[in-house]
Tab-separated table of C-alpha atoms in Angstrom:
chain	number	residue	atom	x	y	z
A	264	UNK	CA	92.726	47.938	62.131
A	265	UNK	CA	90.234	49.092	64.698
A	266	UNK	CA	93.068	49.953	67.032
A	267	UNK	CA	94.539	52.919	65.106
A	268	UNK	CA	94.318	56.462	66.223
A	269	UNK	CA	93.959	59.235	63.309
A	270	UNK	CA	95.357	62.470	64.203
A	271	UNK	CA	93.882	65.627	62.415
A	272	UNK	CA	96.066	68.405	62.400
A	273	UNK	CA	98.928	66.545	62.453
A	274	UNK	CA	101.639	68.613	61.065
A	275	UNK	CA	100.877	71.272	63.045
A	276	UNK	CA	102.927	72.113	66.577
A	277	UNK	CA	100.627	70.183	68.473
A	278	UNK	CA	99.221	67.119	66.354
A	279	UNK	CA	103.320	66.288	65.049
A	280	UNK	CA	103.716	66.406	69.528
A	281	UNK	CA	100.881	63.851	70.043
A	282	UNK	CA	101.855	61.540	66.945
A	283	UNK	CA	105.299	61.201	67.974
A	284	UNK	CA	104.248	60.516	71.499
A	285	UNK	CA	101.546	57.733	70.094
A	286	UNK	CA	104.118	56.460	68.295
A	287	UNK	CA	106.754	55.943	70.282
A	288	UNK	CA	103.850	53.860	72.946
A	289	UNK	CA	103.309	51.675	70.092
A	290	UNK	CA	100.350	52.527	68.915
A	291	UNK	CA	99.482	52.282	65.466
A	292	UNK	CA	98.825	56.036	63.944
A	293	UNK	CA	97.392	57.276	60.926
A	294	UNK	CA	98.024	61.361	60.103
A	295	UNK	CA	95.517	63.252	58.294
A	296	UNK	CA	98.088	65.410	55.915
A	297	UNK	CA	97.115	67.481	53.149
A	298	UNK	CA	98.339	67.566	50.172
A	299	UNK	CA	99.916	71.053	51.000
A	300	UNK	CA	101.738	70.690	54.137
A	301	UNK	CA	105.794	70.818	54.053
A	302	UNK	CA	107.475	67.497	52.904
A	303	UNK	CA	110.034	67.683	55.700
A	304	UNK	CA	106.995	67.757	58.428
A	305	UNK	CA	105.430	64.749	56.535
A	306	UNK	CA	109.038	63.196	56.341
A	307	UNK	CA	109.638	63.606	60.482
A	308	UNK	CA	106.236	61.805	61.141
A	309	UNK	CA	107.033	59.033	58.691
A	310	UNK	CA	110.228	58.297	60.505
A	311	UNK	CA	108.238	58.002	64.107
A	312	UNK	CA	106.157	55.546	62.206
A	313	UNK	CA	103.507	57.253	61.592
A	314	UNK	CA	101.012	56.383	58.854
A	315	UNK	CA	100.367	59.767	56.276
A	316	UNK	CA	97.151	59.976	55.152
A	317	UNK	CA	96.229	62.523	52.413
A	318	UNK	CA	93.328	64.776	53.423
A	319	UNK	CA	91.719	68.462	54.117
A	320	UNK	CA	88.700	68.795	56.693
A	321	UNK	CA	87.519	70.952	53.833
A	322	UNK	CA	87.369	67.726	51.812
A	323	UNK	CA	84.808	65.557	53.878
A	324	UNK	CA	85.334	62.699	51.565
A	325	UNK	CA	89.098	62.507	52.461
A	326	UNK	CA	87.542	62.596	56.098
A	327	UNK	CA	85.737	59.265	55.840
A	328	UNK	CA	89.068	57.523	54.221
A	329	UNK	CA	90.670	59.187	57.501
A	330	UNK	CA	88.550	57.228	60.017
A	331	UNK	CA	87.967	54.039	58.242
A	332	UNK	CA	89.056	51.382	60.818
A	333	UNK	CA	90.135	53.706	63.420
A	334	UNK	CA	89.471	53.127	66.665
A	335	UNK	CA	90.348	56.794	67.757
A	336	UNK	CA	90.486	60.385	66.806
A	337	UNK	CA	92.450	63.216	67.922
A	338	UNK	CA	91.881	66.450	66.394
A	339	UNK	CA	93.803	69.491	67.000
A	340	UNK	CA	93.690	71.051	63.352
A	341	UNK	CA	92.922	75.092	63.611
A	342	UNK	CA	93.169	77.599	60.775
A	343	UNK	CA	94.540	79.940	63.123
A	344	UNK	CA	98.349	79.170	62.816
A	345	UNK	CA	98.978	77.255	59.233
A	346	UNK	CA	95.945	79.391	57.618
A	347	UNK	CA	96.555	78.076	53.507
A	348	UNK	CA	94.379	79.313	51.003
A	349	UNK	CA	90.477	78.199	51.405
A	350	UNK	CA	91.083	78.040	55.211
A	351	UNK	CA	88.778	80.036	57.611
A	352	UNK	CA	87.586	79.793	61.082
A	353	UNK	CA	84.316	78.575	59.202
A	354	UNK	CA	85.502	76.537	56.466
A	355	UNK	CA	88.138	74.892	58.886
A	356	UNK	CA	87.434	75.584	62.497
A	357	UNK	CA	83.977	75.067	62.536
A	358	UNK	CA	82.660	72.990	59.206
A	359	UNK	CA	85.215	70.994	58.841
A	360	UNK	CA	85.364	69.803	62.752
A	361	UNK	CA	81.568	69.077	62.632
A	362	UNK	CA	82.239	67.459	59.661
A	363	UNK	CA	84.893	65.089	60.968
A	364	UNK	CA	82.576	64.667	63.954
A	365	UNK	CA	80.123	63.316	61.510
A	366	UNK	CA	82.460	60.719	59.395
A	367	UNK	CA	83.621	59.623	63.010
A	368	UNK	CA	80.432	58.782	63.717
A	369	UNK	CA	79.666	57.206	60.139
A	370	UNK	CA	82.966	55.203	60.701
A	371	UNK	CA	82.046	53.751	64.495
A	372	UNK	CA	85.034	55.373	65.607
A	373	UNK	CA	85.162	54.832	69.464
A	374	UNK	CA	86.585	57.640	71.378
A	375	UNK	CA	86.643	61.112	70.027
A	376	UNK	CA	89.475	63.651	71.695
A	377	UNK	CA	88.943	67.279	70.717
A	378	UNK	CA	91.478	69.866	71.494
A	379	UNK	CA	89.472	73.042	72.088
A	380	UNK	CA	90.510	76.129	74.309
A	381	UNK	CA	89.338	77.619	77.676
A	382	UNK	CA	86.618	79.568	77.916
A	383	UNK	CA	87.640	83.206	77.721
A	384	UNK	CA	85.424	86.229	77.862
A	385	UNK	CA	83.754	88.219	75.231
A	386	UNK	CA	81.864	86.758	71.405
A	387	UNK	CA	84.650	86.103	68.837
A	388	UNK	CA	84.383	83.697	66.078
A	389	UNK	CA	87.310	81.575	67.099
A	390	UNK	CA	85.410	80.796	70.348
A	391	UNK	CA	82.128	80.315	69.042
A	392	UNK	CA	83.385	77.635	66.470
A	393	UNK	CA	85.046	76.039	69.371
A	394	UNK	CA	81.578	75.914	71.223
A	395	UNK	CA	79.887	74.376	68.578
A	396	UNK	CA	82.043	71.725	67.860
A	397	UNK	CA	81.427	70.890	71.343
A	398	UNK	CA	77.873	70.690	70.962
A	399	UNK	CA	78.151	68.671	68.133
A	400	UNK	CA	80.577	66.442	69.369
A	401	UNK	CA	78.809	65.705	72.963
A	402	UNK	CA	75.914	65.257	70.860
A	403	UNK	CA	77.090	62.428	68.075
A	404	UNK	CA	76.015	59.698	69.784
A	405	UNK	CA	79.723	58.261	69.784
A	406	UNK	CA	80.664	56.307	72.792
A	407	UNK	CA	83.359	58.283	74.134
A	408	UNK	CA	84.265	61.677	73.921
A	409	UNK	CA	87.033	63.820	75.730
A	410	UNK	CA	87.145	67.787	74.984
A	411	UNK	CA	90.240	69.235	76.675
A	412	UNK	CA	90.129	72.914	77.338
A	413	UNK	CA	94.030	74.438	77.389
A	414	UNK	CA	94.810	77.812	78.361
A	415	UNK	CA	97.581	79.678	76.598
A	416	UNK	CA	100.713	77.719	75.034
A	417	UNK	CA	103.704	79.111	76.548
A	418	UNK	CA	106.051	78.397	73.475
A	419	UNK	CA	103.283	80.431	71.263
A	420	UNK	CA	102.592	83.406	73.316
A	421	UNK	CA	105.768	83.624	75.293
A	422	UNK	CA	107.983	83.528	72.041
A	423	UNK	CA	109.600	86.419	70.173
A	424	UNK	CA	106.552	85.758	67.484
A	425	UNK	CA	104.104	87.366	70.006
A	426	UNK	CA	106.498	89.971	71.191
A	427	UNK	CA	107.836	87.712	74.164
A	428	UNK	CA	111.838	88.400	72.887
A	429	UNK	CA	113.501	86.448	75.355
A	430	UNK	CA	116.845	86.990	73.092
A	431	UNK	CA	117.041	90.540	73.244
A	432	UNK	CA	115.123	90.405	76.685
A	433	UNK	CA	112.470	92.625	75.653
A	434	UNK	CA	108.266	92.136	76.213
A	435	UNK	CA	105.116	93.265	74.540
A	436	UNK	CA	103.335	93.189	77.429
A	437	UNK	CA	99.259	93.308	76.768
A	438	UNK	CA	97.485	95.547	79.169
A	439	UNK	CA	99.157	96.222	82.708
A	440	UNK	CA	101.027	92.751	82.375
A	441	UNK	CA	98.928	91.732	86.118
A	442	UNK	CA	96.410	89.651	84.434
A	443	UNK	CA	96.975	85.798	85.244
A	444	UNK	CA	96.965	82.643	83.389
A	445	UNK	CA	97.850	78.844	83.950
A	446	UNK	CA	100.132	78.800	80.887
A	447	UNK	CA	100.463	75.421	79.368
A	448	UNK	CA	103.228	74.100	77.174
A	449	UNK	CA	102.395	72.394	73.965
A	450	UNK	CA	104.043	68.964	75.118
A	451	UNK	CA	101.848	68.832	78.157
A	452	UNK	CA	99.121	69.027	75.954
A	453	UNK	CA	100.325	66.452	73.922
A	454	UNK	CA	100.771	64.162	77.164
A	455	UNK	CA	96.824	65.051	78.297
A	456	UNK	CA	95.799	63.925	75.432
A	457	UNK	CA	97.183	60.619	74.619
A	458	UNK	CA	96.778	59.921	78.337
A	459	UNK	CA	92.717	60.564	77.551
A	460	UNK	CA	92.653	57.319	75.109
A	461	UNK	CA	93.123	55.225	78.450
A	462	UNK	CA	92.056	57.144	81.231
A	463	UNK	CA	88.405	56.465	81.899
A	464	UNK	CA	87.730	59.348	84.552
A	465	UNK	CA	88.444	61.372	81.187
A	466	UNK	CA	85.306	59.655	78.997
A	467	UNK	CA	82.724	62.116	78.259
A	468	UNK	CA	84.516	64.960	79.990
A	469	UNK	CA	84.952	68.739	79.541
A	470	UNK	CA	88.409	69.012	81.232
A	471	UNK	CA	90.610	72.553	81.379
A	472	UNK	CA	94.339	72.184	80.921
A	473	UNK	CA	96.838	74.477	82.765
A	474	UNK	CA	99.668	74.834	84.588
A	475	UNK	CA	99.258	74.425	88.174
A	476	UNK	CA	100.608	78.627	88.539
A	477	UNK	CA	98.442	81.200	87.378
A	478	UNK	CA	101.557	83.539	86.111
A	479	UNK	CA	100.789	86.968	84.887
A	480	UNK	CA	103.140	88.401	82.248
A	481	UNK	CA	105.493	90.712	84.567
A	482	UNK	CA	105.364	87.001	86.594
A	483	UNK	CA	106.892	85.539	83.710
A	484	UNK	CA	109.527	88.310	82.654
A	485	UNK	CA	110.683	88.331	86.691
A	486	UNK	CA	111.387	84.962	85.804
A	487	UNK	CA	113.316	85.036	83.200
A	488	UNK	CA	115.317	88.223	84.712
A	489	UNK	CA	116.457	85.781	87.362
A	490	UNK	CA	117.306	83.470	85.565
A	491	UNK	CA	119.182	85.527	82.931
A	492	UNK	CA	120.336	88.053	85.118
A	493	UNK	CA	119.433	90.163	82.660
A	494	UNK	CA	116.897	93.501	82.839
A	495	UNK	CA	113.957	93.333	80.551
A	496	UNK	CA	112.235	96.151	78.255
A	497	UNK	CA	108.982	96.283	78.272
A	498	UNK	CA	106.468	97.902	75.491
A	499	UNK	CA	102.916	97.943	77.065
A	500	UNK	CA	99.317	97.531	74.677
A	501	UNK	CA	97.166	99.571	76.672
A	502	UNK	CA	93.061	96.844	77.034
A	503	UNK	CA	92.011	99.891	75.376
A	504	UNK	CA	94.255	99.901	72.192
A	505	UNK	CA	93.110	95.811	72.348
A	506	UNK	CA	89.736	96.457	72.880
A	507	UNK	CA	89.579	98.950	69.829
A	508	UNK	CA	91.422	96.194	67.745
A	509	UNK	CA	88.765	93.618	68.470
A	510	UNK	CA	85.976	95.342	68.006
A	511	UNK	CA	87.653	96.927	64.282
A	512	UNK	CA	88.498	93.546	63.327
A	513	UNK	CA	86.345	93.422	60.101
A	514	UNK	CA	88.004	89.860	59.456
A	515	UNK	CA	87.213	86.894	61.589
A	516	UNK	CA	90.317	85.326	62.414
A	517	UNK	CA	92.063	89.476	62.934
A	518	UNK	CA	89.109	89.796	65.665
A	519	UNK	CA	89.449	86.218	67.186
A	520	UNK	CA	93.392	87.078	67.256
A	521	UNK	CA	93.010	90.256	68.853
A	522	UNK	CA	90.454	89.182	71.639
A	523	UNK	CA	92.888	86.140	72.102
A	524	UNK	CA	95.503	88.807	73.649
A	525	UNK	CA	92.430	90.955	75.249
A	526	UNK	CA	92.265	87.962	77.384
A	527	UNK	CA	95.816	87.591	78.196
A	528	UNK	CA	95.327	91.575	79.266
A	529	UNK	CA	92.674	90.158	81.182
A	530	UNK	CA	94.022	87.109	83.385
A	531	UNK	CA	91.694	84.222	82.491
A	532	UNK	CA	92.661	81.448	85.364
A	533	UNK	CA	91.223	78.118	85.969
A	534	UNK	CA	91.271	75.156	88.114
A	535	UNK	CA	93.891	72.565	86.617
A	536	UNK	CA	92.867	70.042	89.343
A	537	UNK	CA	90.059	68.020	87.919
A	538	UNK	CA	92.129	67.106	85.170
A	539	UNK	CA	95.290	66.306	86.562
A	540	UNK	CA	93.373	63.770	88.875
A	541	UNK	CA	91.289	62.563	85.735
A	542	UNK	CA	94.516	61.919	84.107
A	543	UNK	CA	96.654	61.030	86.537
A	544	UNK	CA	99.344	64.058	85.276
A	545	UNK	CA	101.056	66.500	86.427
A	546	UNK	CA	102.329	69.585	84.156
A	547	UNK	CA	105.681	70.725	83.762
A	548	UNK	CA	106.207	73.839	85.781
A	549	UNK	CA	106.830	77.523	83.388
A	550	UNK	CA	109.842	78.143	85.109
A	551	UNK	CA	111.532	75.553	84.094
A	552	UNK	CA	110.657	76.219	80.452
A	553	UNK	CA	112.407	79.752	81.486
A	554	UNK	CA	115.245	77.989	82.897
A	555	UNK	CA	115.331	75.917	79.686
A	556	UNK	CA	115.166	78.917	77.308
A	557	UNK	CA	117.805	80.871	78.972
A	558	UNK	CA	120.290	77.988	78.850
A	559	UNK	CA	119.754	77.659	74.862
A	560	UNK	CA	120.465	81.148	74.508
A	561	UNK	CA	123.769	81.042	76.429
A	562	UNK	CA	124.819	78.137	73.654
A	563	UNK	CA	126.546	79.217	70.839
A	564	UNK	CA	124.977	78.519	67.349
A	565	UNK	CA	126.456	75.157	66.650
A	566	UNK	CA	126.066	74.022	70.336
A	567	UNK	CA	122.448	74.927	69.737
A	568	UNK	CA	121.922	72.632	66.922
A	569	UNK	CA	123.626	70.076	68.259
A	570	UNK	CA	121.346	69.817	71.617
């Protein structure tokens, strides 16, 4: 058994990315799932082959059944997008990870892959947890650890959800739009860190994931106007009217959110080399996720679902 990989956070956009892509290598997988999470989500990952186990990182006795045996860990779980009730950046973000980090340790679990974020300026809670999983994980005493760093998903904060309406081309555009990032698609992400499990130049690494562009926003909406042909709106959130928001935020995960898009007013950029050449990857490039986008909107409904 000491060849399985347990993936925390598995149901989520990321961790259901990273099982399927275990999976389909042939390598045995074992999902942490709560008891919670949406039977069709639980269903898809069965079908890859993948191995549900029931769990909560609030639960740290479900955490030790989790890495019994395994060889691996990948954990991606965040309360920021599938908050349920009992979740918090403390309860989940930060006490549960150390946690984990702890019954990996307990278990003799090998190799340890952590999905943090960037560094980004200013104190917010979301960061700080991330920080101190770190620390905790770097020092466990494991044998291997990998954190990787990403920048900004593109198919979370360039999607209608976060005011990026490619349908109706219209933008919420945070700050003057000029601030750059190396945006990152989930699947990349996925790819970095399945790739970590073999890749020794990646043991005991800090490594930043991006795109090889920094892109501002206006970047990105150009983009998409050439590729769509189309004219864009755009409604601007002045840094101020972001900075007020963070610093009003009387709940944790409200003021982590808010200084999330402070940042993208910002530009945060980083150096995606060390990675790629640790990894031996290469990310996709953002306009082709543009070019992809625009093509699924020119497909009629049933079209759509049939692609």
């Amino acid at each position: 058994m000491r060849h399985v990989t347990t993936v925390v956070g598995a149901t989520g956009l990321l961790g259901s990315a990273i099982c399927e892509q275990l999976a389909a290598t042939g390598v045995p997988v074992r999902a942490l799932v709560r008891p919670t999470s949406e039977p069709a989500k639980v269903e898809r990952l069965t079908r890859a082959g993948v191995e549900p186990r029931r769990g909560d990182l609030k639960d740290p006795a479900s955490l030790e059944a989790a890495c019994e045996g395994a060889q691996a860990v990948i954990s991606t779980a965040s309360s920021t997008l599938s908050r349920q009730e009992g979740d918090s950046i403390q309860s989940v973000d930060l006490n549960g990870q150390r946690a984990l980090v702890k019954a990996a340790q307990r278990a003799g679990v090998e190799h340890f892959v952590f999905i943090s974020f960037a560094p980004l300026q200013g104190r917010f809670p979301l960061q700080d947890a991330k920080r101190a999983v770190e620390e905790a994980l770097m020092g466990s005493g494991l044998p291997r650890y990998t954190i990787l760093q990403p920048t900004y998903f593109t198919e979370v904060w360039l999607s209608p959800a976060l005011g990026f309406d490619y349908r109706n081309a219209r933008a919420r555009i945070f700050g003057t739009g000029h601030g750059r990032l190396n945006w990152i698609s989930v699947e990349d992400v996925a790819r970095f860190s399945v790739r970590a499990l073999t890749s020794p130049r990646a043991w005991n690494r800090v490594l930043e994931l991006g795109g090889e562009e920094a892109l501002s926003q206006l970047d990105v909406v150009r983009l998409f106007e050439q590729a769509s042909g189309r004219t864009w709106t755009l409604e601007h959130m002045s840094e101020q009217e972001l900075r007020e928001q963070s610093l009003g935020a009387s709940d944790p995960l409200q003021r982590s959110f808010a200084t999330l898009m402070l940042n993208v007013a910002l530009g945060a950029p980083i150096d995606p080399r060390p990675a790629m050449e640790a990894l031996s990857l290469r990310p996709s490039r953002l306009r082709d996720y543009v070019a992809r986008v625009v093509a699924e909107q020119s497909l009629s409904p049933r079209e759509s679902q049939l692609r």
